[in-house]
Amino acid sequence: MSSEFTVPDLTFGLYLIPPERAKATILSALEVGYRSFDSASLYGNEKEVGDAFEEWLRTNERSSLCIMSKVWNSELPKGDDAVLSSFQTSLDHLKCGYLDVFLIHWPVPNFHIPAYKCLGETVLQNGKCRHLGVSNYSPEDYRCLIDSLPPAFPKPVLNQFEINPFVYRPAWIEFFQGQGVKCLGFKPLTRGKEMANELLLKAAEDCSCTAANVLINYVLSKGCGVIVKSENKSRMEGNMKLLSNNNPFSFSALDVLTTEEELENRRIREEATKNQHT
């Protein structure tokens, strides 16, 4: 694992992009300037996304991209062969030569650690993947993984989990940053559910920007990367417009939007997802 590896602060997410529109969407994102892309076998569009990468790479350097994918929960209990097959299928579909990061999508109890070890012993060694990562790992999940690995075994370079003003877990961010693990926040825009929040709209007014810009920059203000997504080219461009460092607005003012009730509801849902395939 190279200490020089970095994930761009803005990563383009591929979740919920219909396969029939995936190629055009990714080509637009590349044209706008996105160079980091987050995929997963679960998303069901990797072949079409790969068609876009294949076309773009005919005239551009592979090293300019950061391409990530994940193995889904249902494959972990099936053992090493299924995990490796999932990896190879994603790599074949994405048509990009190698993956920059391959992630365990969820820390499925009893199965995520063997899967991680298998990947480290194979795809990292044969050069098909540069780094490993994790997704939806709590600090406890991560400690369990790390405590099970040999001392010199490659550690995860990043952890993806939901980060926005309505699901803000500072202890998680502090822990992973302290471990040298990049936090990459997904659902920064809460899939539009909170865009009419009065405090958020006031922040957008104070910043002279959109509510979406506030939410994206909220995640960045925590020292985390952020996964953004849109099929609209103008919104793709808008999501890349970062606020200046001298903006008078304090993003920490939005921390109050996270409630203990929501955090507990989120914990229950996450535990259910982790245990679904055990």
PDB file of C-alpha atoms in Angstrom:
ATOM      1  CA  MET A   1       0.000   0.000   0.000  1.00  0.00           C
ATOM      2  CA  SER A   2       1.496   3.303  -1.064  1.00  0.00           C
ATOM      3  CA  SER A   3       1.442   6.194   1.369  1.00  0.00           C
ATOM      4  CA  GLU A   4       1.165   8.493  -1.660  1.00  0.00           C
ATOM      5  CA  PHE A   5      -2.277   7.191  -2.615  1.00  0.00           C
ATOM      6  CA  THR A   6      -5.017   9.799  -2.398  1.00  0.00           C
ATOM      7  CA  VAL A   7      -8.663   9.779  -3.416  1.00  0.00           C
ATOM      8  CA  PRO A   8      -9.820  13.072  -4.958  1.00  0.00           C
ATOM      9  CA  ASP A   9     -12.085  15.045  -2.653  1.00  0.00           C
ATOM     10  CA  LEU A  10     -14.949  14.739  -5.136  1.00  0.00           C
ATOM     11  CA  THR A  11     -15.885  11.256  -6.321  1.00  0.00           C
ATOM     12  CA  PHE A  12     -18.640  10.597  -8.838  1.00  0.00           C
ATOM     13  CA  GLY A  13     -21.100   7.952  -7.602  1.00  0.00           C
ATOM     14  CA  LEU A  14     -22.736   5.390  -9.865  1.00  0.00           C
ATOM     15  CA  TYR A  15     -25.537   4.211  -7.572  1.00  0.00           C
ATOM     16  CA  LEU A  16     -29.048   4.346  -9.107  1.00  0.00           C
ATOM     17  CA  ILE A  17     -27.823   5.419 -12.552  1.00  0.00           C
ATOM     18  CA  PRO A  18     -29.916   3.354 -15.002  1.00  0.00           C
ATOM     19  CA  PRO A  19     -27.782   1.113 -17.228  1.00  0.00           C
ATOM     20  CA  GLU A  20     -29.260   2.585 -20.386  1.00  0.00           C
ATOM     21  CA  ARG A  21     -28.026   6.064 -19.381  1.00  0.00           C
ATOM     22  CA  ALA A  22     -24.811   5.071 -17.629  1.00  0.00           C
ATOM     23  CA  LYS A  23     -22.406   5.414 -20.565  1.00  0.00           C
ATOM     24  CA  ALA A  24     -23.571   8.895 -21.531  1.00  0.00           C
ATOM     25  CA  THR A  25     -23.612   9.990 -17.882  1.00  0.00           C
ATOM     26  CA  ILE A  26     -20.042   8.863 -17.222  1.00  0.00           C
ATOM     27  CA  LEU A  27     -18.767  10.430 -20.434  1.00  0.00           C
ATOM     28  CA  SER A  28     -20.384  13.712 -19.357  1.00  0.00           C
ATOM     29  CA  ALA A  29     -18.824  13.433 -15.904  1.00  0.00           C
ATOM     30  CA  LEU A  30     -15.411  12.826 -17.446  1.00  0.00           C
ATOM     31  CA  GLU A  31     -15.880  15.800 -19.752  1.00  0.00           C
ATOM     32  CA  VAL A  32     -16.798  18.026 -16.816  1.00  0.00           C
ATOM     33  CA  GLY A  33     -13.658  16.935 -14.988  1.00  0.00           C
ATOM     34  CA  TYR A  34     -14.495  14.123 -12.571  1.00  0.00           C
ATOM     35  CA  ARG A  35     -11.654  11.639 -12.255  1.00  0.00           C
ATOM     36  CA  SER A  36     -12.732   9.507  -9.284  1.00  0.00           C
ATOM     37  CA  PHE A  37     -15.614   7.037  -9.654  1.00  0.00           C
ATOM     38  CA  ASP A  38     -17.378   4.836  -7.110  1.00  0.00           C
ATOM     39  CA  SER A  39     -19.009   1.653  -8.374  1.00  0.00           C
ATOM     40  CA  ALA A  40     -20.242  -1.671  -6.981  1.00  0.00           C
ATOM     41  CA  SER A  41     -21.507  -4.981  -8.275  1.00  0.00           C
ATOM     42  CA  LEU A  42     -24.853  -4.218  -6.610  1.00  0.00           C
ATOM     43  CA  TYR A  43     -25.454  -1.192  -8.829  1.00  0.00           C
ATOM     44  CA  GLY A  44     -26.130  -3.274 -11.930  1.00  0.00           C
ATOM     45  CA  ASN A  45     -24.570  -0.836 -14.403  1.00  0.00           C
ATOM     46  CA  GLU A  46     -20.869  -1.657 -14.407  1.00  0.00           C
ATOM     47  CA  LYS A  47     -20.803  -3.020 -17.949  1.00  0.00           C
ATOM     48  CA  GLU A  48     -22.268   0.203 -19.356  1.00  0.00           C
ATOM     49  CA  VAL A  49     -19.995   2.311 -17.134  1.00  0.00           C
ATOM     50  CA  GLY A  50     -17.095   0.269 -18.502  1.00  0.00           C
ATOM     51  CA  ASP A  51     -18.138   1.116 -22.057  1.00  0.00           C
ATOM     52  CA  ALA A  52     -17.619   4.771 -21.147  1.00  0.00           C
ATOM     53  CA  PHE A  53     -14.217   4.142 -19.566  1.00  0.00           C
ATOM     54  CA  GLU A  54     -13.129   2.068 -22.571  1.00  0.00           C
ATOM     55  CA  GLU A  55     -14.033   4.875 -24.970  1.00  0.00           C
ATOM     56  CA  TRP A  56     -12.396   7.590 -22.855  1.00  0.00           C
ATOM     57  CA  LEU A  57      -9.210   5.595 -22.290  1.00  0.00           C
ATOM     58  CA  ARG A  58      -8.555   5.345 -26.017  1.00  0.00           C
ATOM     59  CA  THR A  59      -7.218   8.903 -25.858  1.00  0.00           C
ATOM     60  CA  ASN A  60      -6.477   9.432 -22.140  1.00  0.00           C
ATOM     61  CA  GLU A  61      -4.201   7.973 -19.479  1.00  0.00           C
ATOM     62  CA  ARG A  62      -5.544   5.337 -17.095  1.00  0.00           C
ATOM     63  CA  SER A  63      -3.350   6.747 -14.304  1.00  0.00           C
ATOM     64  CA  SER A  64      -5.461   9.922 -14.250  1.00  0.00           C
ATOM     65  CA  LEU A  65      -8.480   7.980 -12.945  1.00  0.00           C
ATOM     66  CA  CYS A  66      -9.379   6.518  -9.554  1.00  0.00           C
ATOM     67  CA  ILE A  67     -11.884   3.677 -10.053  1.00  0.00           C
ATOM     68  CA  MET A  68     -13.469   1.829  -7.135  1.00  0.00           C
ATOM     69  CA  SER A  69     -15.861  -1.103  -6.860  1.00  0.00           C
ATOM     70  CA  LYS A  70     -17.259  -3.345  -4.123  1.00  0.00           C
ATOM     71  CA  VAL A  71     -18.242  -6.949  -3.470  1.00  0.00           C
ATOM     72  CA  TRP A  72     -21.838  -7.370  -2.309  1.00  0.00           C
ATOM     73  CA  ASN A  73     -22.863  -9.025   0.964  1.00  0.00           C
ATOM     74  CA  SER A  74     -24.451 -12.130  -0.569  1.00  0.00           C
ATOM     75  CA  GLU A  75     -21.102 -13.238  -2.007  1.00  0.00           C
ATOM     76  CA  LEU A  76     -19.155 -13.181   1.256  1.00  0.00           C
ATOM     77  CA  PRO A  77     -20.710 -16.308   2.854  1.00  0.00           C
ATOM     78  CA  LYS A  78     -20.011 -18.288  -0.336  1.00  0.00           C
ATOM     79  CA  GLY A  79     -16.273 -18.160   0.249  1.00  0.00           C
ATOM     80  CA  ASP A  80     -13.108 -17.076  -1.520  1.00  0.00           C
ATOM     81  CA  ASP A  81     -14.058 -18.233  -5.005  1.00  0.00           C
ATOM     82  CA  ALA A  82     -17.246 -16.175  -4.994  1.00  0.00           C
ATOM     83  CA  VAL A  83     -15.449 -13.087  -3.676  1.00  0.00           C
ATOM     84  CA  LEU A  84     -12.742 -13.369  -6.317  1.00  0.00           C
ATOM     85  CA  SER A  85     -15.326 -14.023  -9.023  1.00  0.00           C
ATOM     86  CA  SER A  86     -17.178 -10.857  -8.002  1.00  0.00           C
ATOM     87  CA  PHE A  87     -13.942  -8.898  -8.204  1.00  0.00           C
ATOM     88  CA  GLN A  88     -13.060 -10.278 -11.627  1.00  0.00           C
ATOM     89  CA  THR A  89     -16.552  -9.644 -12.990  1.00  0.00           C
ATOM     90  CA  SER A  90     -16.425  -6.018 -11.872  1.00  0.00           C
ATOM     91  CA  LEU A  91     -12.947  -5.590 -13.339  1.00  0.00           C
ATOM     92  CA  ASP A  92     -14.002  -7.163 -16.640  1.00  0.00           C
ATOM     93  CA  HIS A  93     -17.142  -5.049 -16.849  1.00  0.00           C
ATOM     94  CA  LEU A  94     -15.384  -1.786 -16.007  1.00  0.00           C
ATOM     95  CA  LYS A  95     -12.795  -2.326 -18.786  1.00  0.00           C
ATOM     96  CA  CYS A  96     -10.168  -0.252 -17.036  1.00  0.00           C
ATOM     97  CA  GLY A  97      -7.247  -2.685 -16.680  1.00  0.00           C
ATOM     98  CA  TYR A  98      -7.064  -2.604 -12.895  1.00  0.00           C
ATOM     99  CA  LEU A  99      -9.013  -1.212  -9.963  1.00  0.00           C
ATOM    100  CA  ASP A 100      -7.575   1.486  -7.734  1.00  0.00           C
ATOM    101  CA  VAL A 101      -9.611   0.357  -4.724  1.00  0.00           C
ATOM    102  CA  PHE A 102     -11.799  -2.689  -4.138  1.00  0.00           C
ATOM    103  CA  LEU A 103     -14.037  -2.567  -1.089  1.00  0.00           C
ATOM    104  CA  ILE A 104     -15.988  -4.859   1.191  1.00  0.00           C
ATOM    105  CA  HIS A 105     -19.464  -3.334   0.819  1.00  0.00           C
ATOM    106  CA  TRP A 106     -20.624  -4.216   4.360  1.00  0.00           C
ATOM    107  CA  PRO A 107     -18.913  -5.877   7.345  1.00  0.00           C
ATOM    108  CA  VAL A 108     -21.011  -9.039   7.272  1.00  0.00           C
ATOM    109  CA  PRO A 109     -20.308 -10.833  10.598  1.00  0.00           C
ATOM    110  CA  ASN A 110     -18.095 -13.936  10.338  1.00  0.00           C
ATOM    111  CA  PHE A 111     -17.447 -13.382   6.642  1.00  0.00           C
ATOM    112  CA  HIS A 112     -16.015  -9.914   5.955  1.00  0.00           C
ATOM    113  CA  ILE A 113     -12.611 -10.669   7.492  1.00  0.00           C
ATOM    114  CA  PRO A 114     -11.918 -13.857   5.456  1.00  0.00           C
ATOM    115  CA  ALA A 115     -13.059 -11.983   2.333  1.00  0.00           C
ATOM    116  CA  TYR A 116     -10.702  -9.099   3.056  1.00  0.00           C
ATOM    117  CA  LYS A 117      -7.780 -11.464   3.661  1.00  0.00           C
ATOM    118  CA  CYS A 118      -8.541 -13.343   0.456  1.00  0.00           C
ATOM    119  CA  LEU A 119      -8.494 -10.145  -1.574  1.00  0.00           C
ATOM    120  CA  GLY A 120      -5.274  -8.973   0.030  1.00  0.00           C
ATOM    121  CA  GLU A 121      -3.573 -12.273  -0.711  1.00  0.00           C
ATOM    122  CA  THR A 122      -4.693 -12.400  -4.344  1.00  0.00           C
ATOM    123  CA  VAL A 123      -5.777  -9.272  -6.211  1.00  0.00           C
ATOM    124  CA  LEU A 124      -3.233  -7.033  -4.479  1.00  0.00           C
ATOM    125  CA  GLN A 125      -0.478  -9.540  -5.176  1.00  0.00           C
ATOM    126  CA  ASN A 126      -1.315 -10.094  -8.836  1.00  0.00           C
ATOM    127  CA  GLY A 127      -1.554  -6.385  -9.617  1.00  0.00           C
ATOM    128  CA  LYS A 128      -5.225  -6.335 -10.563  1.00  0.00           C
ATOM    129  CA  CYS A 129      -6.000  -3.973  -7.687  1.00  0.00           C
ATOM    130  CA  ARG A 130      -3.881  -1.246  -6.100  1.00  0.00           C
ATOM    131  CA  HIS A 131      -5.568  -0.944  -2.691  1.00  0.00           C
ATOM    132  CA  LEU A 132      -8.351  -2.342  -0.518  1.00  0.00           C
ATOM    133  CA  GLY A 133     -11.042  -0.400   1.272  1.00  0.00           C
ATOM    134  CA  VAL A 134     -14.150  -0.896   3.367  1.00  0.00           C
ATOM    135  CA  SER A 135     -17.638   0.544   3.376  1.00  0.00           C
ATOM    136  CA  ASN A 136     -20.183   1.052   6.152  1.00  0.00           C
ATOM    137  CA  TYR A 137     -17.658  -0.010   8.804  1.00  0.00           C
ATOM    138  CA  SER A 138     -18.073   1.334  12.323  1.00  0.00           C
ATOM    139  CA  PRO A 139     -14.956   1.818  14.457  1.00  0.00           C
ATOM    140  CA  GLU A 140     -15.803  -1.483  16.158  1.00  0.00           C
ATOM    141  CA  ASP A 141     -16.052  -3.292  12.815  1.00  0.00           C
ATOM    142  CA  TYR A 142     -12.715  -1.832  11.768  1.00  0.00           C
ATOM    143  CA  ARG A 143     -10.965  -2.809  15.014  1.00  0.00           C
ATOM    144  CA  CYS A 144     -12.265  -6.348  14.590  1.00  0.00           C
ATOM    145  CA  LEU A 145     -10.813  -6.477  11.085  1.00  0.00           C
ATOM    146  CA  ILE A 146      -7.441  -4.962  11.945  1.00  0.00           C
ATOM    147  CA  ASP A 147      -6.986  -7.129  15.029  1.00  0.00           C
ATOM    148  CA  SER A 148      -7.413 -10.197  12.795  1.00  0.00           C
ATOM    149  CA  LEU A 149      -4.788  -9.203  10.227  1.00  0.00           C
ATOM    150  CA  PRO A 150      -1.066 -10.010  10.328  1.00  0.00           C
ATOM    151  CA  PRO A 151       1.057  -6.954  11.231  1.00  0.00           C
ATOM    152  CA  ALA A 152       2.320  -6.313   7.700  1.00  0.00           C
ATOM    153  CA  PHE A 153      -0.994  -7.002   5.946  1.00  0.00           C
ATOM    154  CA  PRO A 154      -2.254  -4.046   3.827  1.00  0.00           C
ATOM    155  CA  LYS A 155      -4.776  -1.953   5.747  1.00  0.00           C
ATOM    156  CA  PRO A 156      -7.848  -0.308   4.187  1.00  0.00           C
ATOM    157  CA  VAL A 157      -7.089   3.054   2.615  1.00  0.00           C
ATOM    158  CA  LEU A 158     -10.637   4.350   2.967  1.00  0.00           C
ATOM    159  CA  ASN A 159     -14.036   3.790   4.539  1.00  0.00           C
ATOM    160  CA  GLN A 160     -17.240   4.901   2.860  1.00  0.00           C
ATOM    161  CA  PHE A 161     -20.187   5.772   5.088  1.00  0.00           C
ATOM    162  CA  GLU A 162     -23.021   8.273   5.116  1.00  0.00           C
ATOM    163  CA  ILE A 163     -21.982  11.800   6.076  1.00  0.00           C
ATOM    164  CA  ASN A 164     -24.253  14.833   6.001  1.00  0.00           C
ATOM    165  CA  PRO A 165     -25.608  17.296   8.587  1.00  0.00           C
ATOM    166  CA  PHE A 166     -28.459  14.901   9.389  1.00  0.00           C
ATOM    167  CA  VAL A 167     -26.206  11.865   9.908  1.00  0.00           C
ATOM    168  CA  TYR A 168     -23.086  13.343  11.475  1.00  0.00           C
ATOM    169  CA  ARG A 169     -20.959  10.964  13.548  1.00  0.00           C
ATOM    170  CA  PRO A 170     -17.877  12.914  14.649  1.00  0.00           C
ATOM    171  CA  ALA A 171     -16.500  10.003  16.684  1.00  0.00           C
ATOM    172  CA  TRP A 172     -16.402   7.879  13.527  1.00  0.00           C
ATOM    173  CA  ILE A 173     -14.632  10.562  11.515  1.00  0.00           C
ATOM    174  CA  GLU A 174     -12.112  11.263  14.276  1.00  0.00           C
ATOM    175  CA  PHE A 175     -11.393   7.556  14.716  1.00  0.00           C
ATOM    176  CA  PHE A 176     -10.804   6.748  11.055  1.00  0.00           C
ATOM    177  CA  GLN A 177      -8.794   9.884  10.392  1.00  0.00           C
ATOM    178  CA  GLY A 178      -6.671   8.970  13.399  1.00  0.00           C
ATOM    179  CA  GLN A 179      -6.075   5.562  11.810  1.00  0.00           C
ATOM    180  CA  GLY A 180      -4.971   7.150   8.549  1.00  0.00           C
ATOM    181  CA  VAL A 181      -8.111   5.917   6.787  1.00  0.00           C
ATOM    182  CA  LYS A 182      -9.784   8.303   4.343  1.00  0.00           C
ATOM    183  CA  CYS A 183     -13.448   8.957   5.136  1.00  0.00           C
ATOM    184  CA  LEU A 184     -15.535   9.125   1.981  1.00  0.00           C
ATOM    185  CA  GLY A 185     -19.063  10.327   2.626  1.00  0.00           C
ATOM    186  CA  PHE A 186     -22.021   9.155   0.571  1.00  0.00           C
ATOM    187  CA  LYS A 187     -25.585  10.554   0.462  1.00  0.00           C
ATOM    188  CA  PRO A 188     -24.391  14.124   1.105  1.00  0.00           C
ATOM    189  CA  LEU A 189     -27.631  15.451  -0.409  1.00  0.00           C
ATOM    190  CA  THR A 190     -29.787  13.005   1.610  1.00  0.00           C
ATOM    191  CA  ARG A 191     -31.334  11.994  -1.749  1.00  0.00           C
ATOM    192  CA  GLY A 192     -33.244  15.274  -1.627  1.00  0.00           C
ATOM    193  CA  LYS A 193     -35.230  14.483   1.520  1.00  0.00           C
ATOM    194  CA  GLU A 194     -33.956  17.454   3.543  1.00  0.00           C
ATOM    195  CA  MET A 195     -33.462  20.122   0.881  1.00  0.00           C
ATOM    196  CA  ALA A 196     -36.287  22.265   2.283  1.00  0.00           C
ATOM    197  CA  ASN A 197     -34.795  22.381   5.792  1.00  0.00           C
ATOM    198  CA  GLU A 198     -34.924  25.991   7.021  1.00  0.00           C
ATOM    199  CA  LEU A 199     -31.436  26.005   8.532  1.00  0.00           C
ATOM    200  CA  LEU A 200     -29.984  24.544   5.361  1.00  0.00           C
ATOM    201  CA  LEU A 201     -31.754  27.105   3.166  1.00  0.00           C
ATOM    202  CA  LYS A 202     -30.521  29.912   5.429  1.00  0.00           C
ATOM    203  CA  ALA A 203     -26.988  28.586   5.070  1.00  0.00           C
ATOM    204  CA  ALA A 204     -27.346  28.588   1.285  1.00  0.00           C
ATOM    205  CA  GLU A 205     -28.565  32.173   1.405  1.00  0.00           C
ATOM    206  CA  ASP A 206     -25.668  33.234   3.632  1.00  0.00           C
ATOM    207  CA  CYS A 207     -23.187  31.522   1.306  1.00  0.00           C
ATOM    208  CA  SER A 208     -24.802  32.775  -1.905  1.00  0.00           C
ATOM    209  CA  CYS A 209     -24.909  29.245  -3.236  1.00  0.00           C
ATOM    210  CA  THR A 210     -27.289  26.310  -3.538  1.00  0.00           C
ATOM    211  CA  ALA A 211     -28.350  23.991  -0.762  1.00  0.00           C
ATOM    212  CA  ALA A 212     -26.544  21.207  -2.624  1.00  0.00           C
ATOM    213  CA  ASN A 213     -23.302  23.203  -2.513  1.00  0.00           C
ATOM    214  CA  VAL A 214     -23.716  23.663   1.228  1.00  0.00           C
ATOM    215  CA  LEU A 215     -24.255  19.945   1.810  1.00  0.00           C
ATOM    216  CA  ILE A 216     -21.284  18.899  -0.332  1.00  0.00           C
ATOM    217  CA  ASN A 217     -19.008  21.433   1.317  1.00  0.00           C
ATOM    218  CA  TYR A 218     -20.263  20.438   4.745  1.00  0.00           C
ATOM    219  CA  VAL A 219     -18.690  17.008   4.218  1.00  0.00           C
ATOM    220  CA  LEU A 220     -15.487  18.540   2.858  1.00  0.00           C
ATOM    221  CA  SER A 221     -15.283  20.862   5.870  1.00  0.00           C
ATOM    222  CA  LYS A 222     -14.924  17.774   8.068  1.00  0.00           C
ATOM    223  CA  GLY A 223     -11.764  16.762   6.220  1.00  0.00           C
ATOM    224  CA  CYS A 224     -13.606  14.010   4.350  1.00  0.00           C
ATOM    225  CA  GLY A 225     -14.054  13.219   0.691  1.00  0.00           C
ATOM    226  CA  VAL A 226     -17.564  13.176  -0.734  1.00  0.00           C
ATOM    227  CA  ILE A 227     -19.436  11.091  -3.302  1.00  0.00           C
ATOM    228  CA  VAL A 228     -21.757  13.124  -5.518  1.00  0.00           C
ATOM    229  CA  LYS A 229     -24.055  12.061  -8.338  1.00  0.00           C
ATOM    230  CA  SER A 230     -26.194  13.639 -11.012  1.00  0.00           C
ATOM    231  CA  GLU A 231     -27.211  12.770 -14.539  1.00  0.00           C
ATOM    232  CA  ASN A 232     -27.593  16.473 -15.360  1.00  0.00           C
ATOM    233  CA  LYS A 233     -24.430  18.021 -16.786  1.00  0.00           C
ATOM    234  CA  SER A 234     -25.053  21.480 -15.366  1.00  0.00           C
ATOM    235  CA  ARG A 235     -25.577  19.978 -11.915  1.00  0.00           C
ATOM    236  CA  MET A 236     -22.395  17.950 -12.334  1.00  0.00           C
ATOM    237  CA  GLU A 237     -20.576  21.228 -12.914  1.00  0.00           C
ATOM    238  CA  GLY A 238     -22.388  22.913 -10.038  1.00  0.00           C
ATOM    239  CA  ASN A 239     -21.409  20.148  -7.634  1.00  0.00           C
ATOM    240  CA  MET A 240     -17.750  20.834  -8.421  1.00  0.00           C
ATOM    241  CA  LYS A 241     -17.972  24.474  -7.375  1.00  0.00           C
ATOM    242  CA  LEU A 242     -16.411  24.582  -3.942  1.00  0.00           C
ATOM    243  CA  LEU A 243     -16.922  27.443  -1.551  1.00  0.00           C
ATOM    244  CA  SER A 244     -13.977  29.722  -0.852  1.00  0.00           C
ATOM    245  CA  ASN A 245     -12.052  29.252   2.379  1.00  0.00           C
ATOM    246  CA  ASN A 246     -12.853  32.776   3.502  1.00  0.00           C
ATOM    247  CA  ASN A 247     -16.619  32.296   3.392  1.00  0.00           C
ATOM    248  CA  PRO A 248     -18.024  33.632   6.678  1.00  0.00           C
ATOM    249  CA  PHE A 249     -20.422  30.723   7.158  1.00  0.00           C
ATOM    250  CA  SER A 250     -19.451  28.113   9.754  1.00  0.00           C
ATOM    251  CA  PHE A 251     -20.482  24.675   8.585  1.00  0.00           C
ATOM    252  CA  SER A 252     -20.383  23.418  12.166  1.00  0.00           C
ATOM    253  CA  ALA A 253     -23.615  25.366  12.697  1.00  0.00           C
ATOM    254  CA  LEU A 254     -25.350  22.546  10.824  1.00  0.00           C
ATOM    255  CA  ASP A 255     -24.153  19.856  13.243  1.00  0.00           C
ATOM    256  CA  VAL A 256     -27.278  20.400  15.354  1.00  0.00           C
ATOM    257  CA  LEU A 257     -29.403  18.855  12.607  1.00  0.00           C
ATOM    258  CA  THR A 258     -28.288  15.356  13.642  1.00  0.00           C
ATOM    259  CA  THR A 259     -30.540  13.886  16.336  1.00  0.00           C
ATOM    260  CA  GLU A 260     -29.850  10.982  18.669  1.00  0.00           C
ATOM    261  CA  GLU A 261     -33.064   9.378  17.429  1.00  0.00           C
ATOM    262  CA  GLU A 262     -31.848   9.403  13.830  1.00  0.00           C
ATOM    263  CA  LEU A 263     -28.469   7.994  14.817  1.00  0.00           C
ATOM    264  CA  GLU A 264     -30.139   5.151  16.695  1.00  0.00           C
ATOM    265  CA  ASN A 265     -32.485   4.453  13.779  1.00  0.00           C
ATOM    266  CA  ARG A 266     -29.474   4.433  11.472  1.00  0.00           C
ATOM    267  CA  ARG A 267     -27.591   2.037  13.738  1.00  0.00           C
ATOM    268  CA  ILE A 268     -30.540  -0.383  13.730  1.00  0.00           C
ATOM    269  CA  ARG A 269     -30.834  -0.265   9.930  1.00  0.00           C
ATOM    270  CA  GLU A 270     -27.112  -0.762   9.470  1.00  0.00           C
ATOM    271  CA  GLU A 271     -27.045  -3.752  11.811  1.00  0.00           C
ATOM    272  CA  ALA A 272     -29.940  -5.292   9.898  1.00  0.00           C
ATOM    273  CA  THR A 273     -28.131  -4.889   6.598  1.00  0.00           C
ATOM    274  CA  LYS A 274     -24.906  -6.381   7.963  1.00  0.00           C
ATOM    275  CA  ASN A 275     -26.731  -9.410   9.340  1.00  0.00           C
ATOM    276  CA  GLN A 276     -29.038 -10.012   6.373  1.00  0.00           C
ATOM    277  CA  HIS A 277     -26.778 -12.679   4.858  1.00  0.00           C
ATOM    278  CA  THR A 278     -25.538 -14.387   8.010  1.00  0.00           C
TER     279      THR A 278
END
